[in-house]
PDB file of C-alpha atoms in Angstrom:
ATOM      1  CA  UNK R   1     -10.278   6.379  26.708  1.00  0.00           C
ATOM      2  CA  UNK R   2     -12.635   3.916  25.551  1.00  0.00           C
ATOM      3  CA  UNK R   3     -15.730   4.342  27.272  1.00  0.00           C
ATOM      4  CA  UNK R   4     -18.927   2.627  27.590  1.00  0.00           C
ATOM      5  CA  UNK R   5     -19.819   5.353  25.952  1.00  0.00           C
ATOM      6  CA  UNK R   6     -17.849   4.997  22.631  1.00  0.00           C
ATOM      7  CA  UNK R   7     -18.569   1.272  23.221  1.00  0.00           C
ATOM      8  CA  UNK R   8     -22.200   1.794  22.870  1.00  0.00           C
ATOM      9  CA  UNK R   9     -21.729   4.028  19.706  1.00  0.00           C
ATOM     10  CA  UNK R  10     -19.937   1.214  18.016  1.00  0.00           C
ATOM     11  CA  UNK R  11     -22.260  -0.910  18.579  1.00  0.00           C
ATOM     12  CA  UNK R  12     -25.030   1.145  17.655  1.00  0.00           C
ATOM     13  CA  UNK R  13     -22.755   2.032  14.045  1.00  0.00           C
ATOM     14  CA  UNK R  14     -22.363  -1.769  13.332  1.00  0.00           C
ATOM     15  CA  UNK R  15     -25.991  -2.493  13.948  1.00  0.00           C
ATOM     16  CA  UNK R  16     -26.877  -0.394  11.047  1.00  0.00           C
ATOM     17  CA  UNK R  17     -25.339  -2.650   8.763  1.00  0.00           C
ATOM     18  CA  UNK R  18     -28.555  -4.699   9.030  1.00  0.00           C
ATOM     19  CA  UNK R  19     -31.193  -2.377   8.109  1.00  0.00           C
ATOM     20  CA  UNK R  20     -28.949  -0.985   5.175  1.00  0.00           C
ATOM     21  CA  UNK R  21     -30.513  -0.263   2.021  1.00  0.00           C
ATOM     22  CA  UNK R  22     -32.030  -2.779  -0.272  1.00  0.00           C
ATOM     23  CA  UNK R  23     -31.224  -0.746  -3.308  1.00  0.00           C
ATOM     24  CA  UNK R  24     -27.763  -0.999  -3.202  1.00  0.00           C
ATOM     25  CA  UNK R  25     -27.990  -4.946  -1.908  1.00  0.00           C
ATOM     26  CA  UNK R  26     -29.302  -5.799  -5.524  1.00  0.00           C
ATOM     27  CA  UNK R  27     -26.767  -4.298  -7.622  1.00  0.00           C
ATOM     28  CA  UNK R  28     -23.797  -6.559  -8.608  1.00  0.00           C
ATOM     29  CA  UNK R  29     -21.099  -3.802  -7.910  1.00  0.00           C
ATOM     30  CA  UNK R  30     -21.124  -0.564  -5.858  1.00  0.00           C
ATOM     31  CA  UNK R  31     -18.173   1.997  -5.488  1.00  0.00           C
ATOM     32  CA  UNK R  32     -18.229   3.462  -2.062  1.00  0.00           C
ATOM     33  CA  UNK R  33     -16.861   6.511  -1.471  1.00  0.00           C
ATOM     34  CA  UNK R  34     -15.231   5.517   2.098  1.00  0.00           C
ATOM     35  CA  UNK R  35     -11.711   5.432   3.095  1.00  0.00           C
ATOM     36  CA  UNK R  36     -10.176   2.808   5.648  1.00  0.00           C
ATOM     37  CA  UNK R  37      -8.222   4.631   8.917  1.00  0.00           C
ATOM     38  CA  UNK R  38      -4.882   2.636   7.839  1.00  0.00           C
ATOM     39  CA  UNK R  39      -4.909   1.253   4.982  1.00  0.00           C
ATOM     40  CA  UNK R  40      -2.752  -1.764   4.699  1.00  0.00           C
ATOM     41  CA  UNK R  41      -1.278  -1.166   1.104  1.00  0.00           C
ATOM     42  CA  UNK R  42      -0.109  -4.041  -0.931  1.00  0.00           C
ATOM     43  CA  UNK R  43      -0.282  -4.967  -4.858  1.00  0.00           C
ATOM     44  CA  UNK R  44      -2.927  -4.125  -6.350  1.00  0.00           C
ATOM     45  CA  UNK R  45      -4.192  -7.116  -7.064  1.00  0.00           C
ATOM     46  CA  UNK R  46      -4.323  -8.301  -3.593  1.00  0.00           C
ATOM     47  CA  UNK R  47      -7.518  -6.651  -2.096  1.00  0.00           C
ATOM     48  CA  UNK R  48      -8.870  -7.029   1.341  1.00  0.00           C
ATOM     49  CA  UNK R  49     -12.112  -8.609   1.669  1.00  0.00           C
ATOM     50  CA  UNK R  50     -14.399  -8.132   4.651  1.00  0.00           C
ATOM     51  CA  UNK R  51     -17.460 -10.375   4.914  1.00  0.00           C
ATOM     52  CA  UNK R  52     -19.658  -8.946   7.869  1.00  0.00           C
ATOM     53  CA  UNK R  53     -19.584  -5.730   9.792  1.00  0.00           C
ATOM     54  CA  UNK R  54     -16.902  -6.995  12.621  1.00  0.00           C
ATOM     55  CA  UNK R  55     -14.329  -7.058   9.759  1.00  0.00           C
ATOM     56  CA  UNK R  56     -15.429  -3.445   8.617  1.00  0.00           C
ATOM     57  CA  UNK R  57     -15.438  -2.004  12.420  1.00  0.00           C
ATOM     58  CA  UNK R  58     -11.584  -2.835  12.565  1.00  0.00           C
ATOM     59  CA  UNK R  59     -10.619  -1.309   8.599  1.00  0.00           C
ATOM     60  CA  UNK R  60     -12.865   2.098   8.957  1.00  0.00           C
ATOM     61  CA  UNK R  61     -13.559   5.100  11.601  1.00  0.00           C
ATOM     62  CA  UNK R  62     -17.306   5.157  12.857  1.00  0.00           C
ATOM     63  CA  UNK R  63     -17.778   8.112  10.045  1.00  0.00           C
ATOM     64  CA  UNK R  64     -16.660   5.648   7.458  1.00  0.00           C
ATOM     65  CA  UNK R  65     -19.263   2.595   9.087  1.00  0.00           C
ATOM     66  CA  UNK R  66     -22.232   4.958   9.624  1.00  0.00           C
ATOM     67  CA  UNK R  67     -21.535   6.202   5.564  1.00  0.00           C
ATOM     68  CA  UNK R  68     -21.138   2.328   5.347  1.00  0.00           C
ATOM     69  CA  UNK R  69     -24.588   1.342   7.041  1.00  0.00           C
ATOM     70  CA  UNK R  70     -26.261   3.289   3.909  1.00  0.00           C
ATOM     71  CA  UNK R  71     -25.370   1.514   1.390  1.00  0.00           C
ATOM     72  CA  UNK R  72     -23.753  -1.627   2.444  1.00  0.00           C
ATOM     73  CA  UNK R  73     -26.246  -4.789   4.003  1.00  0.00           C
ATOM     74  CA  UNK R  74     -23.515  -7.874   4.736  1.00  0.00           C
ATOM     75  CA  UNK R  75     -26.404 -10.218   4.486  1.00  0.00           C
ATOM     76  CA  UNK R  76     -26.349  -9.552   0.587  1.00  0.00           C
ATOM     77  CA  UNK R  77     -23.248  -8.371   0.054  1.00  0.00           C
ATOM     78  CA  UNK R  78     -19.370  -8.079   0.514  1.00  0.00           C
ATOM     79  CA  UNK R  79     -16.829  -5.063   0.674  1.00  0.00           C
ATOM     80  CA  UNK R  80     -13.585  -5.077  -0.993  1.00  0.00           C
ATOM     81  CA  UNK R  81     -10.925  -2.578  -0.544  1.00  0.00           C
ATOM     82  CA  UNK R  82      -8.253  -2.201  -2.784  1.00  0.00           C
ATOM     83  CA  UNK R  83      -5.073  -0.487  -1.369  1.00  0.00           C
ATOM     84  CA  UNK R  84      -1.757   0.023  -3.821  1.00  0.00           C
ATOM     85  CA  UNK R  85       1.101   2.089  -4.390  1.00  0.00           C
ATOM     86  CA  UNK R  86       1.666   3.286  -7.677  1.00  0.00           C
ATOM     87  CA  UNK R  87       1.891   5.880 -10.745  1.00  0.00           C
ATOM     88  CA  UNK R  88      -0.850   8.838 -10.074  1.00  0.00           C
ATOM     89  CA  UNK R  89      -1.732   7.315 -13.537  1.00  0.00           C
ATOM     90  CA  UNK R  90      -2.677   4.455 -12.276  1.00  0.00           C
ATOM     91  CA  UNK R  91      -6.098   3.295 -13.685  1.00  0.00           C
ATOM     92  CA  UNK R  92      -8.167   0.724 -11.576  1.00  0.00           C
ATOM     93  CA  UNK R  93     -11.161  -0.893 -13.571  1.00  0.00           C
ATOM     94  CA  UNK R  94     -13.891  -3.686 -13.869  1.00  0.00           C
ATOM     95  CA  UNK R  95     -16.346  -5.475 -16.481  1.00  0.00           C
ATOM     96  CA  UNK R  96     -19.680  -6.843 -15.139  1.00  0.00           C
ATOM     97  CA  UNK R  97     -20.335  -9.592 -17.812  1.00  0.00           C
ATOM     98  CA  UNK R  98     -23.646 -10.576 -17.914  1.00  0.00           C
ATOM     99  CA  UNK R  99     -24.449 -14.195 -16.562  1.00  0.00           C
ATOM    100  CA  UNK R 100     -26.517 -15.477 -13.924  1.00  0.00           C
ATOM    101  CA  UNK R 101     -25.089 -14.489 -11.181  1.00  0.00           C
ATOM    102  CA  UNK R 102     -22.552 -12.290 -12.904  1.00  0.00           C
ATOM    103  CA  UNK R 103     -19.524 -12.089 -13.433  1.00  0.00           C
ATOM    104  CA  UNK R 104     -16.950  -8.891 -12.253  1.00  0.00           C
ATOM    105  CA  UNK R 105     -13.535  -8.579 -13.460  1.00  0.00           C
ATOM    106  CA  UNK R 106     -11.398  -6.051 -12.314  1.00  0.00           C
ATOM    107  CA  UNK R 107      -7.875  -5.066 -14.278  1.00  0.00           C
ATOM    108  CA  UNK R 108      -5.587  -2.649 -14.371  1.00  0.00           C
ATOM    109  CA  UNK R 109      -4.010   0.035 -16.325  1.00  0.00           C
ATOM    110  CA  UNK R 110      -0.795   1.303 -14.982  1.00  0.00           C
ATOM    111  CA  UNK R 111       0.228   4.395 -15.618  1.00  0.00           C
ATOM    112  CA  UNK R 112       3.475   6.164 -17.549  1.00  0.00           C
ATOM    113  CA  UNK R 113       4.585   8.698 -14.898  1.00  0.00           C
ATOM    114  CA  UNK R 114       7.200   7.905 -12.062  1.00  0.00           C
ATOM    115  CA  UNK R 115       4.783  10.217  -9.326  1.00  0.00           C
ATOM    116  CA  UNK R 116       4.531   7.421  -6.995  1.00  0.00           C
ATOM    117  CA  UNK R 117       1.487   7.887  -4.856  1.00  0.00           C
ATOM    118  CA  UNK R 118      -1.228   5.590  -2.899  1.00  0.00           C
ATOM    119  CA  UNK R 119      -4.138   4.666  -4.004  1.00  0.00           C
ATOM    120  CA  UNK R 120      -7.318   3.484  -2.362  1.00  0.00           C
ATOM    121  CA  UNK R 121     -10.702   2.300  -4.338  1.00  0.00           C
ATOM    122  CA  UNK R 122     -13.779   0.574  -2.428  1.00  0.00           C
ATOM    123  CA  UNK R 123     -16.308  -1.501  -3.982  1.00  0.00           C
ATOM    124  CA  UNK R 124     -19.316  -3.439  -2.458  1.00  0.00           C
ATOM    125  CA  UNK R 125     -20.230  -6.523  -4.323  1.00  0.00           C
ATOM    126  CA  UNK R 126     -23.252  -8.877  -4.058  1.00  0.00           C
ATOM    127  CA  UNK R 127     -22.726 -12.153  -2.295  1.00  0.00           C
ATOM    128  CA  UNK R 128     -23.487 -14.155  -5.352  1.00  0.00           C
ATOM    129  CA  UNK R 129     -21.461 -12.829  -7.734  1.00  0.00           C
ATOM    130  CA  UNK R 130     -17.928 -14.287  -9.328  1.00  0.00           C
ATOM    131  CA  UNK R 131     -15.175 -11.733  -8.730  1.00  0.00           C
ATOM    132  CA  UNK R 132     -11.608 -12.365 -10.067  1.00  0.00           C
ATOM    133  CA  UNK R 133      -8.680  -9.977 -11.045  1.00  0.00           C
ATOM    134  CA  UNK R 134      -6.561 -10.234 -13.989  1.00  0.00           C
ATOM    135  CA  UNK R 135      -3.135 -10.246 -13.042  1.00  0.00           C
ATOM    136  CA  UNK R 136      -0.405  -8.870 -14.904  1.00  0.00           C
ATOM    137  CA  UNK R 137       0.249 -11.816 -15.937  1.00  0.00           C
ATOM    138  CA  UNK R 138      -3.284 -12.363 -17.697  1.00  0.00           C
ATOM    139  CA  UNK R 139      -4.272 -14.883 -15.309  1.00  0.00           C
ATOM    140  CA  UNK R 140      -7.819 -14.607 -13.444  1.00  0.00           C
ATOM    141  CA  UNK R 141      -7.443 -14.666 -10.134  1.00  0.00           C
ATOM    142  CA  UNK R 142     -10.570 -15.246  -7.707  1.00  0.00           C
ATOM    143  CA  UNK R 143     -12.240 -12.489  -5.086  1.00  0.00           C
ATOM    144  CA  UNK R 144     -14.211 -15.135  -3.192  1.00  0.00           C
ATOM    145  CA  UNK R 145     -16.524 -13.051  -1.049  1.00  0.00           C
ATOM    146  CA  UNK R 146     -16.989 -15.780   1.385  1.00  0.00           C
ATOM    147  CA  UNK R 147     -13.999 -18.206   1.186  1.00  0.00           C
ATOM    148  CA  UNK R 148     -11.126 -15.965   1.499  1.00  0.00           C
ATOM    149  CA  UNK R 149      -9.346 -17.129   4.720  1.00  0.00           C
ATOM    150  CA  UNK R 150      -9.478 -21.114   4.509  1.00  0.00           C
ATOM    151  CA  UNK R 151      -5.810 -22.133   3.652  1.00  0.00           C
ATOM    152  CA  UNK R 152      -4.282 -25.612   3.581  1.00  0.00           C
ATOM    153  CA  UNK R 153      -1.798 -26.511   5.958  1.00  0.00           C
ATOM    154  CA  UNK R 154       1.426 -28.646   5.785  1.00  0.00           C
ATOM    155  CA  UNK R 155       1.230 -31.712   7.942  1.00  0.00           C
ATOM    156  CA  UNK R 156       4.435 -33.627   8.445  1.00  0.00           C
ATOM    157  CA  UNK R 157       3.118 -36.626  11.051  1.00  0.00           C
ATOM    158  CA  UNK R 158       6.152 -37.694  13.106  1.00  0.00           C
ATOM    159  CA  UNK R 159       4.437 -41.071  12.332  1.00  0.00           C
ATOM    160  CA  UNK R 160       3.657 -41.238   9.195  1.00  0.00           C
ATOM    161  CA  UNK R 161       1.262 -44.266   9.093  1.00  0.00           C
ATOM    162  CA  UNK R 162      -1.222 -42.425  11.175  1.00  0.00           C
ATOM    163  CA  UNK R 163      -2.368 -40.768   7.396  1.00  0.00           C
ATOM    164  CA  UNK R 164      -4.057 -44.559   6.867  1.00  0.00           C
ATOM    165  CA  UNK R 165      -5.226 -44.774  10.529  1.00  0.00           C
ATOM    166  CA  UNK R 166      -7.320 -41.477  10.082  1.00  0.00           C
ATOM    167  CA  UNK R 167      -7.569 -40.961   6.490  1.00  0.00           C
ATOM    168  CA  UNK R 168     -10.908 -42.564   4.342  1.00  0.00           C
ATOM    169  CA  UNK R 169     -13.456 -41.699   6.563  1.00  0.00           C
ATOM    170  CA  UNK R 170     -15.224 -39.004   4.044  1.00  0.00           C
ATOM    171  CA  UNK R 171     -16.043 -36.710   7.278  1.00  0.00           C
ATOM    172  CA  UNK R 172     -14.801 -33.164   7.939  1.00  0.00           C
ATOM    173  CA  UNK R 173     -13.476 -32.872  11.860  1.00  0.00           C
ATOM    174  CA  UNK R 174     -13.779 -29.383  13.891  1.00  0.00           C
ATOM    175  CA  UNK R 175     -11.012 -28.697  15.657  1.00  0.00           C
ATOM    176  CA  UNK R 176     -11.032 -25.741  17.972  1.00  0.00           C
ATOM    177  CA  UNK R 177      -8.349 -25.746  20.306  1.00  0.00           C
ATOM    178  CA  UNK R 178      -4.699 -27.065  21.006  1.00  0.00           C
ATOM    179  CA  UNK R 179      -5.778 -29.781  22.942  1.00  0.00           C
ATOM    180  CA  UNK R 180      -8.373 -31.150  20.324  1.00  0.00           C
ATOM    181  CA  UNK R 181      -5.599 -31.256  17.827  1.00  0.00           C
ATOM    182  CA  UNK R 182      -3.172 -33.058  20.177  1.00  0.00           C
ATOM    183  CA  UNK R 183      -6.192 -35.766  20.881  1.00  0.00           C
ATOM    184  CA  UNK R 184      -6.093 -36.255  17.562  1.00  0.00           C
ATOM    185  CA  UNK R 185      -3.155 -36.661  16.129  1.00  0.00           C
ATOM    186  CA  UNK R 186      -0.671 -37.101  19.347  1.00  0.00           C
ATOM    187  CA  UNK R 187       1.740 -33.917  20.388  1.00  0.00           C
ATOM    188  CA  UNK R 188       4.627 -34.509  18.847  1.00  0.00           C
ATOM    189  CA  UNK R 189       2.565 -34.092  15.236  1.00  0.00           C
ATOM    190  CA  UNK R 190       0.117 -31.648  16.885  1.00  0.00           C
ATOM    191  CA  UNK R 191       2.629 -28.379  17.287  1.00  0.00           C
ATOM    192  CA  UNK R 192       3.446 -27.934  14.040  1.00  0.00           C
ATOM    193  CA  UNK R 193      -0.041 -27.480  12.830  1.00  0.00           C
ATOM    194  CA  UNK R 194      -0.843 -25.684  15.837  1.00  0.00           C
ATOM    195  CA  UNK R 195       2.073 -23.592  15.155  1.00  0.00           C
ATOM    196  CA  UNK R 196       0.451 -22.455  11.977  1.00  0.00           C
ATOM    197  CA  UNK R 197      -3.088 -20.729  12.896  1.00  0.00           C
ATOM    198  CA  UNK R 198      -4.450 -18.687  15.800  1.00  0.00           C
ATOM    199  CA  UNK R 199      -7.232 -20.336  17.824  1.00  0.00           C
ATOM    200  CA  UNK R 200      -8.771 -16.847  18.943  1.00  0.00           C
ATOM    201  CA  UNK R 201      -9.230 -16.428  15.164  1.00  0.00           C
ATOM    202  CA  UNK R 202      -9.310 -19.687  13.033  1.00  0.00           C
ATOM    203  CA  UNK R 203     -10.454 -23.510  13.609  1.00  0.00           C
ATOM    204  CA  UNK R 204      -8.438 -26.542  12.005  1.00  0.00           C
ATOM    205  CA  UNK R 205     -10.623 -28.368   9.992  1.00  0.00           C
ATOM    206  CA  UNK R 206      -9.542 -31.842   9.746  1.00  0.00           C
ATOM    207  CA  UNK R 207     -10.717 -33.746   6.078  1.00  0.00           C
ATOM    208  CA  UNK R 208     -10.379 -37.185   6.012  1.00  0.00           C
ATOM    209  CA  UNK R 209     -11.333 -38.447   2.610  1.00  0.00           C
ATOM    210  CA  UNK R 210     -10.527 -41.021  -0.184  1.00  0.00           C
ATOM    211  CA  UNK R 211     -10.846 -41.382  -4.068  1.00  0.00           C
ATOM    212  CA  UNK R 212      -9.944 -43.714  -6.651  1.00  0.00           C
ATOM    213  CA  UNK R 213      -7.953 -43.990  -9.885  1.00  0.00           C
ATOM    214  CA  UNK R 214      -5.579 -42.389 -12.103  1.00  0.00           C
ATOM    215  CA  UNK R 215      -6.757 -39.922 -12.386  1.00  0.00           C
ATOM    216  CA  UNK R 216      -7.422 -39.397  -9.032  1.00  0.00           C
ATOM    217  CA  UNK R 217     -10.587 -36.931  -7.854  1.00  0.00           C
ATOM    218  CA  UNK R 218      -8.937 -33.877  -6.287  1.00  0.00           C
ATOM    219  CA  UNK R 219     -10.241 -32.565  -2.523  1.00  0.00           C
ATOM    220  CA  UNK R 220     -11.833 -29.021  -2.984  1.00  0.00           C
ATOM    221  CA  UNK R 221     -14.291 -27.081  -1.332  1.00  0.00           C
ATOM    222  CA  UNK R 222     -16.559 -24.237  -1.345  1.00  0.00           C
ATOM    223  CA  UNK R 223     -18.422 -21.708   0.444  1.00  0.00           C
ATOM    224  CA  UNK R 224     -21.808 -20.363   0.179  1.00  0.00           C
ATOM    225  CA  UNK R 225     -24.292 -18.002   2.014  1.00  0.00           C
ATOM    226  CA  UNK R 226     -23.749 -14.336   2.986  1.00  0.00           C
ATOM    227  CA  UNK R 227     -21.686 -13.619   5.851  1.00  0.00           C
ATOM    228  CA  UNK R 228     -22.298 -15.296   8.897  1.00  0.00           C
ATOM    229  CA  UNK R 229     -24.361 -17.998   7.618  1.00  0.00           C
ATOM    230  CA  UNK R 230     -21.265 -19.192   5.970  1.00  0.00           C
ATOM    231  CA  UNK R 231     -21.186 -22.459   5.543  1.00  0.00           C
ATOM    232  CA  UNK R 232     -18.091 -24.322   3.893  1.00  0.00           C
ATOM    233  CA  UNK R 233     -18.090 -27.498   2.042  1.00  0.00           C
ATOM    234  CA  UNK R 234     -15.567 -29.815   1.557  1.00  0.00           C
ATOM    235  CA  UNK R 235     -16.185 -32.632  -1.747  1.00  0.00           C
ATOM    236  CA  UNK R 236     -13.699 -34.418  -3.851  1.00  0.00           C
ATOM    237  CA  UNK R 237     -13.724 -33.334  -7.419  1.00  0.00           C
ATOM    238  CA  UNK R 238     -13.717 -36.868  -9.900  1.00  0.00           C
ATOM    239  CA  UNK R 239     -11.590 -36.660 -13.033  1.00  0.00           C
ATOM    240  CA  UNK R 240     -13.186 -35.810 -16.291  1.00  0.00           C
ATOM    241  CA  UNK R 241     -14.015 -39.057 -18.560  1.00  0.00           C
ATOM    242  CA  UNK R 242     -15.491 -41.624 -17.407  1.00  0.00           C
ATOM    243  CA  UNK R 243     -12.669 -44.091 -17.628  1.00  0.00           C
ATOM    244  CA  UNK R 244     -10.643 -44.471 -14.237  1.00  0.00           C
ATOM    245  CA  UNK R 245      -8.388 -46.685 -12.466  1.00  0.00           C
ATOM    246  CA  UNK R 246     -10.053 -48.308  -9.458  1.00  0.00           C
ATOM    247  CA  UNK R 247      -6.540 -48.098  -6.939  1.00  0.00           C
ATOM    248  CA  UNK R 248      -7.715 -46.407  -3.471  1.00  0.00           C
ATOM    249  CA  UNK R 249      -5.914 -43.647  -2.414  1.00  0.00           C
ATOM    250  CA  UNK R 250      -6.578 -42.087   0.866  1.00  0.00           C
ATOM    251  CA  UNK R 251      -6.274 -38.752   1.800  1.00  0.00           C
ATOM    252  CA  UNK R 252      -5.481 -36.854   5.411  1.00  0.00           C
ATOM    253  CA  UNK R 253      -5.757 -32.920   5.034  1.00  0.00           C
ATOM    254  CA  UNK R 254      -6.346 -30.150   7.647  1.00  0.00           C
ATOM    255  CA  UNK R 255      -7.113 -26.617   7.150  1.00  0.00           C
ATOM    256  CA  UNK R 256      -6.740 -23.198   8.962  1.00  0.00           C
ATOM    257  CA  UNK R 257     -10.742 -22.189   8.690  1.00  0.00           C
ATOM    258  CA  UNK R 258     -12.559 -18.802  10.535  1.00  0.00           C
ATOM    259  CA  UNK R 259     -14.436 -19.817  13.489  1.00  0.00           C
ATOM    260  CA  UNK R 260     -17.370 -18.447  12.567  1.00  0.00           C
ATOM    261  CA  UNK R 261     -17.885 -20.585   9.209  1.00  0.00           C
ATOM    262  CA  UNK R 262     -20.157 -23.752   9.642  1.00  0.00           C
ATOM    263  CA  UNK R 263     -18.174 -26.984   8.172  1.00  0.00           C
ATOM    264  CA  UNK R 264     -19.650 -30.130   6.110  1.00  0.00           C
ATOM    265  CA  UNK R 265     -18.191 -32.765   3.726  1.00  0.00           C
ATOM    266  CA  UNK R 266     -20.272 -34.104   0.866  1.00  0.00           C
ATOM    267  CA  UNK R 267     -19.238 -37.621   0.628  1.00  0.00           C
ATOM    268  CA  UNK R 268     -21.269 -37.954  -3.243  1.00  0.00           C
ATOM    269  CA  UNK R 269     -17.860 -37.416  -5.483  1.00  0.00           C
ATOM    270  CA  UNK R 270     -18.815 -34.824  -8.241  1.00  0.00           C
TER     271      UNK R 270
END
């Protein structure tokens, strides 16, 4: 039974996370030596991230969080938990290269042996650093400790001309519920994209923005600050050279964003 009790506990576990030590905090990478209660396991190269202690709370027991509370503080840093199946010779590794902030790069070695067996590493990383993984294909694929979780979503307007109607604006839209999508864009458009997120979880972000060219500049956005101080910034990206068509193209894009993130556009093209 969960009782008040428990309930107090828990809360008393996750507010440790902000007087953890400051030690750890400036260190670019930390192994932990914590184990989630279920871990969820996948390829390796697809880690979980968690950003603030709410996301820890529901991966690890309160033995795991109070071991947590030592050495992680979410205000500086982020956790990622890697969670595989593979040979017992499997080798899991990283390079910090030294930049400012640095840079982390984790790889693998797989092993020979056909002993099939899970595996489960931890790491804490500060906020500022840039994570990626090399995938087997050699690729570098980004750990973004604060942007994991925004996703593009398809938008098929049952009329399509409503893309010029809202589109051009430079302006990034909250929308929070079911009924704030519909407003905007009418129901018969609004179910699909409601269809796509959950509202107890996520926002739609609405971008309406425009560009020029060829080459057009491409909408992109990023996040900065440590967990929730979040904030996420939509821009539009301008083509390199400085030679460019001038034909307007507007642009109409919404996004599945956490609640908790705060939202701007920066309507200066970079």
């Amino acid at each position: 039974m969960f009782t008040a009790t428990r309930f107090a506990t828990l809360l008393t576990m996750i507010g440790l996370f902000c007087t953890a030590a400051a030690t750890n905090a400036q260190e670019p990478i930390v192994r932990l030596e914590v184990k989630p209660k279920n871990p969820k396991f996948d390829d390796w190269n697809k880690p979980t991230v968690l950003r603030s202690a709410d996301d820890a709370a529901k991966v690890f027991d309160k033995d795991a969080i109070a071991a947590l509370a030592k050495k992680v503080d979410f205000k500086k840093q982020f956790v990622v938990v890697f969670a595989w199946q593979g040979s017992g010779g499997d080798k899991l590794a990283y390079t910090v290269f030294e930049s400012f902030p640095e840079q982390i790069t984790f790889s693998m070695k797989h092993g020979l042996t056909d002993d099939i067996r899970p595996h489960v590493q931890v790491f804490a990383l500060r906020s500022n650093v840039r994570a990626s993984i090399k995938g087997p294909d050699g690729k570098q694929g980004k750990i973004d400790g604060q942007a994991a979780g925004v996703r593009q979503l398809k938008f098929m307007p049952a009329d399509p001309t409503i893309v010029f109607t809202l589109g051009g604006k430079a302006n990034a839209t909250k929308l929070a519920n079911a009924a704030a999508v519909e407003k905007l864009v009418g129901k018969a458009s609004a179910k699909a994209l409601i269809d796509q997120v959950d509202f107890d979880k996520e926002m739609i972000v609405f971008v309406s923005w425009n560009t020029s060219g060829p080459p057009d500049g491409k909408l992109q956005h990023e996040v900065k600050g440590p967990g929730d101080d979040r904030k996420l910034t939509f821009f539009v990206q301008g083509p390199p050279g400085s030679v460019r068509g001038q034909r307007q193209r507007i642009g109409a894009d919404f996004f599945a964003v956490p609640r908790n993130v705060m939202v701007a556009f920066d309507p200066k093209e970079r």
